[in-house]
Amino acid sequence: MRVLIAVDMEGISGVVHWDHVKPGHFEYARFREIMTEEVNAAIDGALDGGASSVVVTDGHNDGHNILIEKLHAPARLNSGSPAPLSMVEGVQQAEVVFFIGYHARANTPEAILCHTWTDQVRGAWLNDQEVGEIGLNAAVCGSFGAHVSLITGDRAAVQEAIDLLGPIEAVVVKTARGRMSAECLAVEETRTAIRHAAAHAMVRQVPPLIISAPIRLRVELTRPDQIDRALRVPSSKRVAGVAIEWTGDDMVSVYHAFRAIAGPAGS
Ligand SMILES: [Zn+2]
């Protein structure tokens, strides 16, 4: 089984504030280390479970977070951006996908640093199903026949994934009491749990997420001028002051359209 480990940062153990995930802030150095160790736990678990190859994709910000000097071999690291498939680059060759350090979609209560791509996106929908990064990325994976079988993050992110994808393996690393406050497990405990869950995820049978075509993408941004700009995306149409729609036949094109509409931030 070929495994893709798609990694974000807001759902890493102990992260409760933007400063923790912001390059340049002194706190960031600690959390990229913790992030790397959670990725290593997932790599080790995938190998325990019989993975034939493991590719890790660093999906936070510009994709320059995971410390390659600490990465466990034989995993490979996709680093930097933009990559053709952004947060799930590498899924083209994968059968099983893990989401590590994920966060809930925009406007979720009791969800650490919830957002969808950037803080300017108020919401995104695929055929009327509201999705965040979990849903968008899982749908791209599904279009390649790959299924997501593990998620780690806060309780809200885990719940969002299970609601959308079914009973996948999950590790709740923290329970949010607000958008920037949570009860967090010790990193020692989460690493052990992630390794075990990753091994189990190798044999977890869950169907890939398939969005039936035509796929209608709706995105709500924050201000009308952002829609004015997003209308440069060919074939897009404004459906309200701050809402835009784009319809396509395949999920990869929809993903490209979403990234163009959401703006340059994010990998
Ligand atoms: Zn994210």
XYZ file of N, CA and C and ligand atoms in Angstrom:
802
model
N 0.842 -1.202 0.000
C 0.000 0.000 0.000
C 0.871 1.244 0.000
N 0.603 2.142 -0.924
C 1.341 3.406 -0.988
C 0.570 4.457 -0.192
N 1.280 5.113 0.705
C 0.628 6.029 1.649
C 1.058 7.476 1.391
N 0.073 8.365 1.419
C 0.351 9.808 1.447
C -0.018 10.336 2.826
N 0.912 11.032 3.467
C 0.616 11.698 4.735
C 0.532 13.196 4.441
N -0.685 13.719 4.456
C -0.930 15.138 4.155
C -1.007 15.888 5.488
N -0.160 16.886 5.639
C 0.029 17.486 6.954
C -0.326 18.973 6.951
N -1.087 19.374 7.968
C -1.338 20.788 8.222
C -0.837 21.069 9.637
N -0.971 22.273 10.122
C -0.305 22.589 11.384
C -1.240 22.982 12.528
N -2.428 23.516 12.198
C -3.299 24.020 13.264
C -3.805 22.893 14.172
N -3.824 21.673 13.656
C -4.304 20.541 14.450
C -3.195 19.720 15.087
N -2.002 20.284 15.147
C -0.883 19.614 15.821
C -1.045 19.803 17.329
N -0.525 18.861 18.097
C -0.637 18.909 19.561
C -0.161 20.248 20.123
N -0.950 20.796 21.011
C -0.541 21.994 21.733
C -0.784 23.307 21.015
N -1.019 23.269 19.717
C -1.256 24.516 18.974
C -2.629 25.072 19.361
N -2.652 26.316 19.838
C -3.933 26.966 20.140
C -3.978 28.411 19.640
N -2.882 28.904 19.070
C -2.819 30.319 18.689
C -2.092 30.465 17.358
N -2.427 31.509 16.609
C -1.763 31.739 15.310
C -0.249 31.881 15.479
N 0.201 32.443 16.573
C 1.651 32.612 16.764
C 2.379 31.266 16.708
N 1.683 30.205 17.122
C 2.312 28.882 17.148
C 2.590 28.348 15.745
N 1.875 28.862 14.760
C 1.992 28.317 13.401
C 2.507 29.369 12.416
N 3.054 30.460 12.961
C 3.474 31.575 12.108
C 4.998 31.625 12.015
N 5.553 31.339 10.816
C 7.004 31.430 10.677
C 7.481 32.822 11.099
N 8.568 32.867 11.828
C 9.082 34.159 12.288
C 8.758 34.417 13.741
N 7.656 33.856 14.229
C 7.361 34.019 15.654
C 8.208 33.024 16.451
N 8.715 33.454 17.597
C 9.645 32.569 18.327
C 8.990 31.254 18.757
N 7.700 31.240 18.957
C 7.010 30.012 19.356
C 6.948 28.968 18.229
N 7.016 29.454 16.972
C 6.841 28.570 15.807
C 7.871 27.435 15.792
N 9.098 27.727 16.203
C 10.174 26.724 16.165
C 9.810 25.483 16.986
N 9.164 25.701 18.134
C 8.756 24.564 18.972
C 7.726 23.709 18.252
N 6.762 24.372 17.660
C 5.632 23.622 17.117
C 5.978 22.924 15.796
N 6.947 23.451 15.038
C 7.326 22.714 13.822
C 8.066 21.431 14.216
N 8.729 21.476 15.354
C 9.391 20.273 15.857
C 8.345 19.229 16.287
N 7.349 19.700 17.018
C 6.267 18.794 17.453
C 5.536 18.233 16.222
N 5.314 19.101 15.243
C 4.679 18.685 13.983
C 5.484 17.565 13.323
N 6.788 17.757 13.224
C 7.655 16.762 12.592
C 7.573 15.429 13.335
N 7.543 15.486 14.668
C 7.481 14.234 15.435
C 6.127 13.542 15.271
N 5.050 14.309 15.096
C 3.743 13.672 14.853
C 3.718 13.018 13.469
N 4.385 13.646 12.526
C 4.517 13.045 11.195
C 5.334 11.758 11.298
N 6.409 11.795 12.063
C 7.228 10.588 12.240
C 6.418 9.456 12.877
N 5.585 9.780 13.827
C 4.735 8.755 14.449
C 3.818 8.131 13.402
N 3.295 8.965 12.511
C 2.420 8.451 11.443
C 3.212 7.605 10.442
N 4.433 8.031 10.127
C 5.292 7.238 9.216
C 5.568 5.865 9.837
N 5.977 5.885 11.107
C 6.305 4.617 11.775
C 5.092 3.694 11.825
N 3.928 4.278 12.100
C 2.701 3.479 12.150
C 2.341 2.910 10.784
N 2.520 3.716 9.736
C 2.234 3.232 8.373
C 3.142 2.050 8.044
N 4.411 2.163 8.430
C 5.363 1.069 8.153
C 5.019 -0.166 8.995
N 4.645 0.063 10.267
C 4.173 -1.056 11.107
C 3.029 -1.788 10.413
N 2.181 -1.010 9.754
C 0.988 -1.567 9.116
C 1.240 -2.106 7.719
N 2.497 -2.089 7.277
C 2.829 -2.714 6.001
C 2.912 -1.782 4.804
N 3.052 -0.488 5.006
C 3.155 0.441 3.871
C 4.350 0.091 2.994
N 4.148 0.172 1.671
C 5.267 -0.100 0.755
C 6.037 1.180 0.461
N 5.379 2.324 0.547
C 6.071 3.603 0.390
C 5.271 4.664 1.134
N 5.971 5.699 1.600
C 5.318 6.784 2.337
C 5.817 8.122 1.791
N 4.887 8.948 1.353
C 5.209 10.311 0.932
C 4.508 11.262 1.881
N 5.253 12.255 2.354
C 4.707 13.256 3.273
C 4.584 14.564 2.505
N 3.440 15.227 2.599
C 3.279 16.540 1.966
C 3.010 17.596 3.026
N 3.892 18.569 3.053
C 3.809 19.674 4.014
C 2.831 20.713 3.452
N 1.638 20.790 4.048
C 0.581 21.615 3.465
C 0.288 22.908 4.189
N 1.056 23.231 5.210
C 0.765 24.473 5.939
C 1.526 25.635 5.313
N 0.798 26.736 5.106
C 1.454 27.944 4.609
C 2.161 27.668 3.289
N 3.448 27.937 3.196
C 4.183 27.685 1.960
C 4.820 26.302 1.924
N 4.479 25.463 2.893
C 5.017 24.099 2.878
C 6.474 24.004 3.295
N 6.871 24.881 4.197
C 8.279 24.895 4.658
C 8.350 24.672 6.158
N 7.621 23.713 6.667
C 7.516 23.587 8.124
C 8.202 22.343 8.686
N 8.017 21.218 8.016
C 8.549 19.953 8.534
C 10.075 19.956 8.424
N 10.740 19.500 9.481
C 12.210 19.496 9.538
C 12.729 18.222 8.882
N 13.261 18.335 7.688
C 13.677 17.130 6.949
C 14.820 16.415 7.649
N 15.624 17.151 8.386
C 16.755 16.506 9.070
C 16.293 15.575 10.177
N 15.009 15.704 10.561
C 14.471 14.821 11.605
C 13.471 13.807 11.037
N 13.196 13.893 9.745
C 12.175 13.021 9.144
C 12.653 11.572 9.090
N 11.775 10.657 9.465
C 12.142 9.244 9.444
C 12.156 8.701 8.014
N 13.276 8.062 7.660
C 13.357 7.349 6.383
C 12.500 6.078 6.510
N 12.045 5.517 5.399
C 12.303 5.919 4.018
C 11.268 6.888 3.456
N 10.578 7.629 4.311
C 9.572 8.557 3.786
C 10.241 9.631 2.926
N 9.492 10.119 1.938
C 9.928 11.255 1.108
C 9.091 12.451 1.511
N 9.658 13.644 1.314
C 8.946 14.864 1.721
C 8.676 15.759 0.518
N 7.409 16.085 0.297
C 7.045 17.140 -0.650
C 7.027 18.449 0.112
N 7.920 19.339 -0.252
C 8.097 20.595 0.466
C 7.954 21.748 -0.517
N 7.441 22.882 -0.053
C 7.368 24.074 -0.905
C 6.063 24.186 -1.662
N 5.828 25.380 -2.208
C 4.590 25.621 -2.937
C 4.790 26.731 -3.970
N 3.890 26.872 -4.951
C 2.744 25.986 -5.157
C 3.137 24.659 -5.795
N 2.481 23.604 -5.347
C 2.599 22.291 -5.974
C 1.293 22.049 -6.722
N 1.328 21.229 -7.781
C 0.106 21.051 -8.590
C -1.129 20.694 -7.765
N -0.985 19.802 -6.800
C -2.147 19.425 -5.994
C -2.032 19.919 -4.555
N -1.227 20.946 -4.356
C -1.214 21.666 -3.079
C -1.101 20.737 -1.876
N -2.085 20.785 -0.980
C -2.018 20.049 0.282
C -2.038 18.532 0.108
N -2.487 18.056 -1.049
C -2.510 16.605 -1.292
C -1.643 16.217 -2.493
N -0.644 17.036 -2.779
C 0.326 16.651 -3.806
C 0.896 15.267 -3.449
N 0.993 14.412 -4.431
C 1.487 13.050 -4.181
C 0.365 12.025 -4.159
N -0.882 12.492 -4.079
C -1.991 11.530 -4.027
C -2.136 10.795 -5.363
N -1.537 11.375 -6.412
C -1.583 10.735 -7.733
C -1.042 9.306 -7.663
N -0.100 9.068 -6.736
C 0.509 7.730 -6.621
C 0.084 6.997 -5.349
N -0.881 7.518 -4.614
C -1.210 6.922 -3.310
C -2.497 6.113 -3.358
N -2.599 5.174 -2.413
C -3.847 4.427 -2.248
C -4.536 4.788 -0.937
N -3.727 5.112 0.068
C -4.234 5.449 1.398
C -3.695 6.819 1.792
N -4.544 7.635 2.409
C -4.132 8.986 2.808
C -4.404 9.187 4.288
N -3.439 9.812 4.975
C -3.627 10.240 6.368
C -3.654 11.770 6.389
N -4.576 12.327 7.155
C -4.581 13.780 7.397
C -4.044 14.009 8.811
N -2.899 14.643 8.921
C -2.271 14.881 10.218
C -2.279 16.383 10.517
N -2.702 16.751 11.724
C -2.675 18.166 12.126
C -3.742 19.012 11.470
N -4.873 18.386 11.128
C -5.934 19.112 10.420
C -6.822 19.918 11.375
N -7.547 20.867 10.806
C -8.432 21.746 11.575
C -9.815 21.778 10.927
N -10.786 22.227 11.706
C -12.171 22.300 11.213
C -12.344 23.468 10.239
N -13.458 23.398 9.490
C -13.742 24.436 8.493
C -14.161 25.753 9.161
N -14.196 26.802 8.364
C -14.532 28.145 8.834
C -15.849 28.149 9.611
N -15.882 28.939 10.656
C -17.108 29.192 11.438
C -17.585 28.027 12.289
N -16.714 27.061 12.550
C -17.078 25.950 13.440
C -16.882 26.394 14.886
N -17.867 26.183 15.748
C -17.652 26.542 17.159
C -16.712 25.559 17.843
N -16.038 26.022 18.871
C -15.114 25.180 19.650
C -14.193 24.373 18.744
N -13.453 25.091 17.916
C -12.548 24.466 16.949
C -11.310 25.349 16.827
N -10.164 24.789 17.181
C -8.937 25.598 17.194
C -8.604 26.132 15.796
N -8.504 27.463 15.723
C -8.074 28.167 14.508
C -8.844 27.719 13.267
N -10.155 27.454 13.449
C -10.949 26.980 12.314
C -10.902 28.004 11.177
N -10.778 27.494 9.956
C -10.810 28.335 8.759
C -10.851 27.404 7.551
N -11.086 27.998 6.398
C -11.064 27.244 5.153
C -10.116 27.956 4.202
N -8.912 27.464 4.130
C -7.844 27.974 3.272
C -7.278 29.292 3.778
N -8.083 30.351 3.771
C -7.617 31.624 4.319
C -8.750 32.181 5.173
N -8.420 33.180 5.944
C -9.433 33.797 6.790
C -10.451 34.591 5.964
N -10.202 34.773 4.690
C -11.117 35.525 3.830
C -12.257 34.662 3.289
N -12.124 33.346 3.433
C -13.175 32.444 2.939
C -14.185 32.210 4.056
N -15.436 32.618 3.821
C -16.473 32.401 4.847
C -17.079 31.017 4.746
N -16.977 30.433 3.557
C -17.506 29.076 3.416
C -17.284 28.567 2.006
N -17.280 27.239 1.869
C -17.146 26.600 0.555
C -18.102 25.416 0.507
N -18.684 25.188 -0.647
C -19.654 24.102 -0.822
C -19.352 23.344 -2.107
N -19.522 22.023 -2.054
C -19.452 21.179 -3.253
C -20.835 20.558 -3.407
N -21.547 20.913 -4.466
C -22.922 20.427 -4.658
C -23.756 20.595 -3.378
N -23.681 21.747 -2.784
C -24.479 22.105 -1.607
C -24.020 21.460 -0.296
N -22.987 20.646 -0.347
C -22.413 20.097 0.891
C -21.311 21.067 1.349
N -21.449 21.619 2.556
C -20.411 22.531 3.022
C -19.140 21.750 3.335
N -18.022 22.275 2.892
C -16.736 21.603 3.105
C -15.691 22.613 3.563
N -14.707 22.097 4.286
C -13.504 22.865 4.598
C -12.330 22.191 3.908
N -11.171 22.339 4.485
C -9.990 21.720 3.876
C -10.086 20.194 3.914
N -10.704 19.664 4.966
C -10.885 18.211 5.053
C -11.671 17.718 3.833
N -12.799 18.339 3.565
C -13.665 17.893 2.473
C -13.056 18.131 1.101
N -12.485 19.311 0.892
C -11.881 19.621 -0.410
C -10.744 18.647 -0.723
N -9.864 18.462 0.260
C -8.708 17.587 0.017
C -9.124 16.121 -0.101
N -10.084 15.697 0.725
C -10.548 14.305 0.640
C -11.210 14.043 -0.718
N -11.904 15.048 -1.249
C -12.561 14.876 -2.551
C -11.527 14.758 -3.676
N -10.431 15.504 -3.573
C -9.361 15.362 -4.566
C -8.760 13.958 -4.463
N -8.513 13.512 -3.237
C -7.981 12.148 -3.030
C -8.937 11.128 -3.652
N -10.227 11.299 -3.389
C -11.225 10.365 -3.903
C -11.230 10.299 -5.417
N -10.955 11.427 -6.062
C -10.960 11.438 -7.529
C -9.805 10.613 -8.100
N -8.800 10.348 -7.282
C -7.702 9.456 -7.701
C -7.905 8.029 -7.169
N -9.053 7.792 -6.543
C -9.339 6.459 -6.011
C -8.710 6.207 -4.650
N -8.123 7.240 -4.042
C -7.483 7.073 -2.738
C -8.461 7.441 -1.630
N -8.409 6.692 -0.529
C -9.301 6.996 0.584
C -8.515 7.533 1.778
N -9.149 8.411 2.526
C -8.561 8.949 3.758
C -8.956 7.999 4.882
N -7.970 7.462 5.597
C -8.315 6.489 6.632
C -7.873 6.905 8.031
N -7.235 8.071 8.140
C -6.807 8.562 9.463
C -6.847 10.077 9.478
N -7.358 10.622 10.563
C -7.248 12.069 10.785
C -6.763 12.305 12.205
N -5.891 13.303 12.375
C -5.532 13.778 13.709
C -5.776 15.283 13.745
N -6.207 15.755 14.913
C -6.500 17.180 15.059
C -7.326 17.378 16.310
N -8.001 18.503 16.408
C -8.847 18.701 17.588
C -10.166 17.936 17.407
N -10.962 17.909 18.475
C -12.188 17.110 18.447
C -13.115 17.529 17.315
N -13.191 18.834 17.043
C -14.098 19.328 16.001
C -13.644 18.879 14.613
N -12.343 18.894 14.368
C -11.825 18.454 13.062
C -12.101 16.968 12.867
N -11.877 16.192 13.914
C -12.124 14.751 13.842
C -13.606 14.489 13.558
N -14.481 15.205 14.240
C -15.923 15.020 14.029
C -16.318 15.384 12.604
N -15.765 16.493 12.106
C -16.066 16.914 10.729
C -15.662 15.823 9.729
N -14.499 15.222 9.961
C -14.020 14.170 9.042
C -14.908 12.932 9.117
N -15.284 12.541 10.320
C -16.111 11.336 10.471
C -17.503 11.565 9.874
N -18.058 12.750 10.074
C -19.372 13.068 9.487
C -19.332 12.939 7.964
N -18.212 13.331 7.381
C -18.109 13.353 5.920
C -17.637 12.024 5.337
N -16.709 11.378 6.030
C -16.003 10.230 5.436
C -16.394 8.883 6.033
N -17.103 8.910 7.162
C -17.444 7.647 7.825
C -16.452 7.339 8.935
N -16.523 6.109 9.470
C -15.754 5.757 10.665
C -14.276 5.490 10.386
N -13.515 6.539 10.148
C -12.080 6.387 9.900
C -11.337 6.393 11.240
N -10.059 6.026 11.205
C -9.235 6.108 12.412
C -9.029 7.579 12.751
N -8.940 7.868 14.053
C -8.822 9.276 14.443
C -8.067 9.387 15.756
N -7.308 10.458 15.883
C -6.678 10.785 17.158
C -7.054 12.230 17.499
N -7.772 12.377 18.607
C -8.132 13.714 19.101
C -6.973 14.182 19.983
N -6.223 15.168 19.521
C -5.046 15.613 20.280
C -5.382 16.750 21.244
N -6.573 17.340 21.068
C -6.995 18.423 21.961
C -8.490 18.639 21.790
N -9.103 19.174 22.838
C -10.528 19.487 22.797
C -10.667 20.985 23.015
N -11.157 21.677 21.995
C -11.228 23.136 22.073
C -12.367 23.585 22.954
N -12.128 24.658 23.686
C -13.166 25.329 24.472
C -13.555 26.637 23.804
N -12.804 27.005 22.799
C -13.046 28.219 22.031
C -12.184 28.123 20.793
N -12.089 29.218 20.012
C -11.268 29.136 18.790
C -9.776 29.175 19.121
N -9.438 29.702 20.303
C -8.030 29.800 20.680
C -7.797 29.341 22.110
N -8.491 28.286 22.493
C -8.328 27.735 23.835
C -8.737 26.271 23.803
N -7.883 25.422 24.362
C -8.174 23.988 24.307
C -7.515 23.257 25.459
N -8.091 22.097 25.775
C -7.430 21.159 26.684
C -6.614 20.210 25.801
N -5.309 20.182 26.013
C -4.395 19.458 25.115
C -3.788 18.246 25.798
N -3.650 17.167 25.067
C -2.912 16.006 25.571
C -1.415 16.296 25.492
N -0.638 15.626 26.344
C 0.823 15.734 26.269
C 1.300 15.123 24.949
N 2.372 15.681 24.402
C 2.833 15.208 23.087
C 3.278 13.746 23.136
N 3.798 13.325 24.254
C 4.224 11.928 24.389
C 3.030 10.985 24.148
N 1.889 11.387 24.699
C 0.696 10.561 24.566
C 0.157 10.584 23.133
N 0.174 11.752 22.509
C -0.386 11.825 21.149
C 0.485 11.061 20.161
N 1.805 11.108 20.343
C 2.689 10.369 19.417
C 2.403 8.874 19.447
N 2.258 8.345 20.627
C 1.965 6.912 20.755
C 0.623 6.598 20.100
N -0.358 7.447 20.372
C -1.701 7.209 19.817
C -1.685 7.303 18.294
N -0.922 8.256 17.757
C -0.878 8.425 16.294
C -0.223 7.207 15.644
N 0.849 6.719 16.254
C 1.511 5.535 15.670
C 0.555 4.343 15.623
N -0.160 4.107 16.725
C -1.113 2.989 16.747
C -2.235 3.184 15.732
N -2.779 4.381 15.709
C -3.912 4.644 14.803
C -3.468 4.521 13.348
N -2.251 4.944 13.056
C -1.744 4.861 11.678
C -1.620 3.399 11.237
N -1.143 2.562 12.146
C -1.029 1.136 11.797
C -2.410 0.544 11.525
N -3.374 0.884 12.382
C -4.743 0.382 12.163
C -5.346 0.943 10.878
N -4.996 2.188 10.565
C -5.571 2.834 9.381
C -5.161 2.137 8.091
N -4.068 1.381 8.140
C -3.608 0.681 6.935
C -4.581 -0.410 6.506
N -5.363 -0.912 7.455
C -6.294 -1.982 7.095
C -7.753 -1.538 7.184
N -7.974 -0.267 7.439
C -9.326 0.262 7.572
C -9.944 0.406 6.175
N -11.062 -0.275 5.958
C -11.713 -0.202 4.647
C -12.770 0.892 4.658
N -12.464 1.995 4.033
C -13.459 3.058 3.893
C -13.476 3.473 2.424
N -14.656 3.747 1.884
C -14.692 4.103 0.462
C -14.100 5.501 0.233
N -13.490 5.724 -0.924
C -13.024 7.081 -1.236
C -14.208 8.041 -1.342
N -13.982 9.309 -1.062
C -15.038 10.315 -1.189
C -15.161 10.706 -2.665
N -16.305 10.381 -3.236
C -16.531 10.713 -4.647
C -17.640 11.762 -4.716
N -17.345 12.897 -5.330
C -18.357 13.937 -5.529
C -18.883 13.773 -6.953
N -20.194 13.598 -7.085
C -20.720 13.300 -8.422
C -20.726 14.539 -9.309
N -20.341 14.318 -10.563
C -20.259 15.392 -11.552
C -21.632 15.625 -12.186
N -21.951 16.828 -12.645
C -21.094 18.017 -12.567
C -20.965 18.515 -11.126
N -19.790 19.045 -10.794
C -19.527 19.497 -9.437
C -19.663 21.025 -9.391
N -20.649 21.456 -8.589
C -20.861 22.910 -8.464
C -20.179 23.397 -7.193
N -19.181 24.237 -7.395
C -18.444 24.839 -6.277
C -19.047 26.207 -5.971
N -19.342 26.433 -4.690
C -19.768 27.768 -4.271
C -18.781 28.235 -3.211
N -18.343 29.472 -3.334
C -17.420 30.029 -2.343
C -17.962 31.375 -1.888
N -17.982 31.581 -0.587
C -18.322 32.903 -0.053
C -17.061 33.517 0.532
N -16.774 34.733 0.080
C -15.624 35.471 0.599
C -16.134 36.533 1.563
N -15.285 37.470 1.933
C -15.659 38.422 2.978
C -16.203 39.736 2.421
N -15.604 40.205 1.308
C -15.986 41.511 0.770
C -16.299 41.409 -0.725
N -17.200 42.270 -1.218
C -17.550 42.226 -2.644
C -16.365 42.419 -3.584
N -15.376 43.244 -3.203
C -14.251 43.447 -4.131
C -13.419 42.175 -4.307
N -13.476 41.295 -3.314
C -12.772 40.015 -3.480
C -13.460 39.162 -4.534
N -14.784 39.264 -4.608
C -15.514 38.556 -5.672
C -15.222 39.218 -7.013
N -15.175 40.563 -7.029
C -14.837 41.263 -8.290
C -13.561 40.675 -8.880
N -12.578 40.436 -8.022
C -11.277 39.908 -8.455
C -11.395 38.424 -8.832
N -12.125 37.672 -8.023
C -12.249 36.223 -8.260
C -12.978 35.923 -9.579
N -13.779 36.891 -10.054
C -14.512 36.681 -11.311
C -13.589 36.586 -12.521
N -12.303 36.836 -12.314
C -11.328 36.624 -13.393
C -11.170 35.140 -13.705
N -11.589 34.279 -12.803
C -11.508 32.839 -13.070
C -12.514 32.516 -14.173
N -12.049 32.007 -15.322
C -12.950 31.770 -16.448
C -14.163 30.921 -16.058
N -15.317 31.304 -16.587
C -16.589 30.593 -16.379
C -17.151 30.692 -14.968
N -16.559 31.512 -14.140
C -17.145 31.701 -12.806
C -18.313 32.662 -12.918
N -19.257 32.577 -11.968
C -20.343 33.555 -11.964
C -20.701 33.972 -10.544
N -20.972 35.277 -10.434
C -21.367 35.819 -9.134
C -22.815 35.426 -8.878
N -23.075 34.932 -7.668
C -24.448 34.554 -7.335
C -24.994 35.372 -6.176
N -24.137 36.193 -5.569
C -24.558 37.128 -4.518
C -23.402 38.100 -4.331
N -23.598 39.088 -3.499
C -22.565 40.108 -3.300
C -21.206 39.511 -2.973
N -21.194 38.536 -2.088
C -19.911 37.928 -1.695
C -19.853 36.438 -2.020
N -20.650 35.991 -2.981
C -20.649 34.560 -3.323
C -20.411 34.348 -4.813
N -19.644 33.308 -5.120
C -19.286 33.007 -6.505
C -19.462 31.507 -6.727
N -19.827 31.140 -7.950
C -19.961 29.716 -8.265
C -19.137 29.360 -9.495
N -18.737 28.111 -9.529
C -17.956 27.588 -10.659
C -18.306 26.114 -10.778
N -18.622 25.669 -11.980
C -19.026 24.266 -12.154
C -18.049 23.553 -13.073
N -17.667 22.361 -12.672
C -16.724 21.578 -13.480
C -17.043 20.101 -13.407
N -16.394 19.340 -14.294
C -16.689 17.906 -14.386
C -15.742 17.037 -13.588
N -14.625 17.590 -13.162
C -13.695 16.756 -12.386
C -13.181 17.541 -11.188
N -12.887 16.797 -10.142
C -12.560 17.412 -8.851
C -11.236 18.175 -8.878
N -10.311 17.741 -9.710
C -9.034 18.469 -9.761
C -9.246 19.870 -10.333
N -10.065 19.985 -11.372
C -10.353 21.319 -11.927
C -11.076 22.184 -10.908
N -11.987 21.574 -10.160
C -12.720 22.324 -9.134
C -11.750 22.822 -8.054
N -10.812 21.971 -7.711
C -9.797 22.334 -6.698
C -8.942 23.512 -7.197
N -8.551 23.458 -8.465
C -7.782 24.571 -9.035
C -8.613 25.855 -9.003
N -9.888 25.746 -9.361
C -10.757 26.928 -9.366
C -10.902 27.477 -7.949
N -11.085 26.573 -6.991
C -11.215 27.017 -5.605
C -9.967 27.783 -5.162
N -8.800 27.239 -5.474
C -7.554 27.901 -5.044
C -7.395 29.251 -5.715
N -7.814 29.345 -6.969
C -7.714 30.639 -7.671
C -8.686 31.657 -7.062
N -9.869 31.201 -6.677
C -10.873 32.083 -6.080
C -10.462 32.498 -4.681
N -9.931 31.532 -3.905
C -9.601 31.809 -2.492
C -8.421 32.752 -2.366
N -7.612 32.847 -3.412
C -6.500 33.784 -3.376
C -5.174 33.098 -3.190
N -4.119 33.874 -3.186
C -2.781 33.296 -3.234
C -2.312 32.678 -1.923
N -2.931 33.001 -0.805
C -2.454 32.459 0.465
C -2.663 30.960 0.503
N -1.810 30.274 1.211
C -1.930 28.813 1.313
C -1.106 28.139 0.234
N -0.821 26.873 0.444
C 0.084 26.186 -0.477
C -0.672 25.589 -1.650
Zn -5.264 24.531 6.894
